Short mmCIF file of C-alpha atoms in Angstrom, two decimals:
data_model
loop_
_atom_site.label_atom_id
_atom_site.label_comp_id
_atom_site.label_asym_id
_atom_site.label_seq_id
_atom_site.Cartn_x
_atom_site.Cartn_y
_atom_site.Cartn_z
CA UNK A 1 0.00 0.00 0.00
CA UNK A 2 1.30 3.44 -0.92
CA UNK A 3 2.41 5.46 2.13
CA UNK A 4 0.01 8.38 1.54
CA UNK A 5 -2.89 5.91 1.25
CA UNK A 6 -1.75 4.06 4.39
CA UNK A 7 -1.56 7.36 6.27
CA UNK A 8 -5.08 8.24 5.18
CA UNK A 9 -6.47 4.84 6.24
CA UNK A 10 -4.72 4.91 9.63
CA UNK A 11 -6.02 8.44 10.24
CA UNK A 12 -9.57 7.32 9.39
CA UNK A 13 -9.35 4.34 11.75
CA UNK A 14 -8.15 6.54 14.58
CA UNK A 15 -10.81 9.16 13.84
CA UNK A 16 -13.80 6.80 13.98
CA UNK A 17 -12.69 4.72 16.95
CA UNK A 18 -14.32 5.41 20.32
CA UNK A 19 -11.40 3.84 22.17
CA UNK A 20 -7.65 3.49 21.75
CA UNK A 21 -6.63 1.46 18.69
CA UNK A 22 -3.72 -0.92 19.17
CA UNK A 23 -1.04 -1.57 16.58
CA UNK A 24 -2.16 -5.21 16.60
CA UNK A 25 -5.69 -4.20 15.64
CA UNK A 26 -4.50 -1.94 12.82
CA UNK A 27 -2.05 -4.58 11.64
CA UNK A 28 -4.87 -7.16 11.50
CA UNK A 29 -6.95 -4.81 9.35
CA UNK A 30 -4.09 -3.71 7.13
CA UNK A 31 -2.91 -7.07 5.88
CA UNK A 32 0.52 -7.03 4.34
CA UNK A 33 1.61 -3.84 6.12
CA UNK A 34 4.30 -4.28 8.75
CA UNK A 35 3.68 -3.03 12.29
CA UNK A 36 6.79 -0.83 12.19
CA UNK A 37 5.43 0.95 9.09
CA UNK A 38 2.07 1.53 10.80
CA UNK A 39 3.87 2.87 13.88
CA UNK A 40 5.94 5.15 11.66
CA UNK A 41 2.74 6.55 10.10
CA UNK A 42 1.17 7.05 13.55
CA UNK A 43 4.26 8.93 14.75
CA UNK A 44 4.23 11.05 11.58
CA UNK A 45 0.57 11.93 12.14
CA UNK A 46 1.25 12.77 15.79
CA UNK A 47 4.12 15.08 14.81
CA UNK A 48 2.06 16.79 12.10
CA UNK A 49 -0.88 17.46 14.43
CA UNK A 50 1.42 18.86 17.10
CA UNK A 51 3.42 21.04 14.68
CA UNK A 52 0.26 22.44 13.11
CA UNK A 53 -1.42 23.15 16.46
CA UNK A 54 -4.50 21.21 15.37
CA UNK A 55 -7.75 20.96 17.33
CA UNK A 56 -6.98 17.36 18.15
CA UNK A 57 -3.90 15.41 19.08
CA UNK A 58 -2.85 11.81 18.88
CA UNK A 59 -1.98 10.24 22.23
CA UNK A 60 -0.78 6.82 23.29
CA UNK A 61 -3.06 5.33 25.94
CA UNK A 62 -4.02 1.81 27.02
CA UNK A 63 -1.38 0.27 24.73
CA UNK A 64 -2.97 1.93 21.73
CA UNK A 65 -3.50 5.29 20.08
CA UNK A 66 -6.43 7.68 20.29
CA UNK A 67 -7.38 11.11 18.97
CA UNK A 68 -8.19 13.54 21.77
CA UNK A 69 -8.83 17.21 22.29
CA UNK A 70 -5.77 19.17 23.44
CA UNK A 71 -6.07 20.22 27.09
CA UNK A 72 -5.96 23.90 26.17
CA UNK A 73 -9.21 23.49 24.17
CA UNK A 74 -11.11 21.53 26.83
CA UNK A 75 -13.14 24.46 28.22
CA UNK A 76 -14.54 25.39 24.79
CA UNK A 77 -15.39 21.79 23.99
CA UNK A 78 -17.17 21.34 27.35
CA UNK A 79 -19.12 24.53 26.74
CA UNK A 80 -20.05 23.40 23.23
CA UNK A 81 -21.24 20.02 24.45
CA UNK A 82 -22.98 21.64 27.44
CA UNK A 83 -22.14 18.58 29.43
CA UNK A 84 -20.34 18.11 32.66
CA UNK A 85 -17.57 15.64 33.00
CA UNK A 86 -18.66 12.56 34.89
CA UNK A 87 -17.72 13.21 38.48
CA UNK A 88 -16.57 10.56 40.86
CA UNK A 89 -17.13 10.56 44.57
CA UNK A 90 -14.23 10.34 46.97
CA UNK A 91 -15.32 6.76 47.83
CA UNK A 92 -15.23 5.82 44.14
CA UNK A 93 -11.78 7.34 43.62
CA UNK A 94 -10.39 5.72 46.77
CA UNK A 95 -11.75 2.31 45.80
CA UNK A 96 -10.42 2.64 42.26
CA UNK A 97 -6.98 3.67 43.58
CA UNK A 98 -6.84 0.66 45.90
CA UNK A 99 -7.71 -1.66 43.03
CA UNK A 100 -5.20 0.01 40.69
CA UNK A 101 -2.31 -0.27 43.14
CA UNK A 102 -3.10 -3.67 44.72
CA UNK A 103 -4.61 -5.64 41.84
CA UNK A 104 -5.63 -8.35 41.69
CA UNK A 105 -7.56 -7.72 44.90
CA UNK A 106 -10.72 -9.05 46.57
CA UNK A 107 -13.65 -6.98 47.86
CA UNK A 108 -12.77 -7.88 51.46
CA UNK A 109 -9.17 -6.73 50.97
CA UNK A 110 -10.41 -3.40 49.57
CA UNK A 111 -12.83 -3.00 52.48
CA UNK A 112 -10.01 -3.68 54.96
CA UNK A 113 -8.02 -0.80 53.47
CA UNK A 114 -10.99 1.60 53.27
CA UNK A 115 -12.58 0.52 56.53
CA UNK A 116 -16.11 0.55 55.05
CA UNK A 117 -18.25 -1.59 52.76
CA UNK A 118 -17.78 -0.98 49.04
CA UNK A 119 -20.39 -3.12 47.31
CA UNK A 120 -22.24 -0.15 45.75
CA UNK A 121 -19.04 1.59 44.72
CA UNK A 122 -17.69 -1.61 43.20
CA UNK A 123 -20.83 -2.10 41.15
CA UNK A 124 -20.61 1.51 39.89
CA UNK A 125 -17.00 0.96 38.81
CA UNK A 126 -17.96 -2.25 37.02
CA UNK A 127 -20.93 -0.55 35.28
CA UNK A 128 -18.55 2.15 34.03
CA UNK A 129 -16.17 -0.60 32.81
CA UNK A 130 -13.32 0.77 34.93
CA UNK A 131 -12.98 -2.42 36.97
CA UNK A 132 -13.57 -6.06 36.07
CA UNK A 133 -13.53 -9.51 37.62
CA UNK A 134 -10.48 -11.46 36.49
CA UNK A 135 -10.97 -14.69 38.41
CA UNK A 136 -11.26 -16.09 41.90
CA UNK A 137 -8.73 -16.18 44.71
CA UNK A 138 -7.69 -19.67 45.75
CA UNK A 139 -8.79 -19.38 49.38
CA UNK A 140 -11.91 -20.61 51.23
CA UNK A 141 -15.02 -19.03 49.72
CA UNK A 142 -13.13 -18.37 46.48
CA UNK A 143 -13.86 -14.60 46.37
CA UNK A 144 -13.72 -12.67 43.09
CA UNK A 145 -10.50 -10.90 42.15
CA UNK A 146 -10.84 -7.39 40.72
CA UNK A 147 -8.52 -5.41 38.47
CA UNK A 148 -8.64 -2.27 36.37
CA UNK A 149 -9.57 -2.29 32.68
CA UNK A 150 -8.39 -0.73 29.48
CA UNK A 151 -11.14 1.88 29.93
CA UNK A 152 -9.48 2.81 33.24
CA UNK A 153 -6.19 3.39 31.42
CA UNK A 154 -7.93 5.48 28.75
CA UNK A 155 -9.84 7.57 31.28
CA UNK A 156 -6.67 8.50 33.14
CA UNK A 157 -4.52 8.84 30.00
CA UNK A 158 -2.19 6.00 30.96
CA UNK A 159 -0.45 3.67 28.56
CA UNK A 160 -0.08 1.06 31.30
CA UNK A 161 -0.07 0.82 35.09
CA UNK A 162 3.58 1.88 35.31
CA UNK A 163 2.28 5.39 34.56
CA UNK A 164 0.58 5.55 37.98
CA UNK A 165 2.36 7.87 40.42
CA UNK A 166 4.43 6.17 43.07
CA UNK A 167 3.62 6.56 46.76
CA UNK A 168 6.62 8.88 47.09
CA UNK A 169 5.28 11.08 44.27
CA UNK A 170 1.87 11.12 45.95
CA UNK A 171 3.43 12.29 49.24
CA UNK A 172 5.18 15.13 47.41
CA UNK A 173 1.88 16.52 46.14
CA UNK A 174 1.20 19.57 48.24
CA UNK A 175 -2.35 19.99 49.41
CA UNK A 176 -3.75 23.48 50.08
CA UNK A 177 -3.35 24.51 53.70
CA UNK A 178 -6.43 25.58 55.66
CA UNK A 179 -5.85 28.78 57.65
CA UNK A 180 -5.84 28.10 61.41
CA UNK A 181 -8.89 30.29 62.05
CA UNK A 182 -11.06 28.38 59.54
CA UNK A 183 -12.73 25.04 60.11
CA UNK A 184 -13.30 22.69 57.15
CA UNK A 185 -16.99 22.49 56.14
CA UNK A 186 -17.22 18.79 57.00
CA UNK A 187 -16.02 19.42 60.55
CA UNK A 188 -18.25 22.45 61.12
CA UNK A 189 -21.40 20.45 60.31
CA UNK A 190 -20.81 17.93 63.10
#
């Protein structure tokens, strides 16, 4: 296949896909084209979009590639769509973080870390396809083992789990300080 034609086809595949497209998937569709040539075309497209300051960019997430809106355009896109980003509760984020860092993990193990029941939160995460059951733990009762999904990686813009911040990096994140004369809202309600 001629390179300009290949570039056009790859761009079309990336444009219509709702999720990240892996090199394996493109290679399966583009019979006779080597993976390294497809990767070369993807990198060329990525460079072109970046150099031209286009309204979309090509990012590598979840072991694949996806077209996304550049961060600097996000406010206009949100306004255009008149939608709010799906928000997650603190309980949902905490549960998802525990699963991401400890996977594979059982519900009981997650509850031991959080100190509260998580059945509802777990079902929400599974409905959103951010967490899945990957098997059963070989202990009495054979509880389900949970892990994150490809959708999790896409949502957080990660190529793989090695992109998660380390505990040391998390400790270095500075949280805003509350002035001594102010009481946090949660405490003042009690």
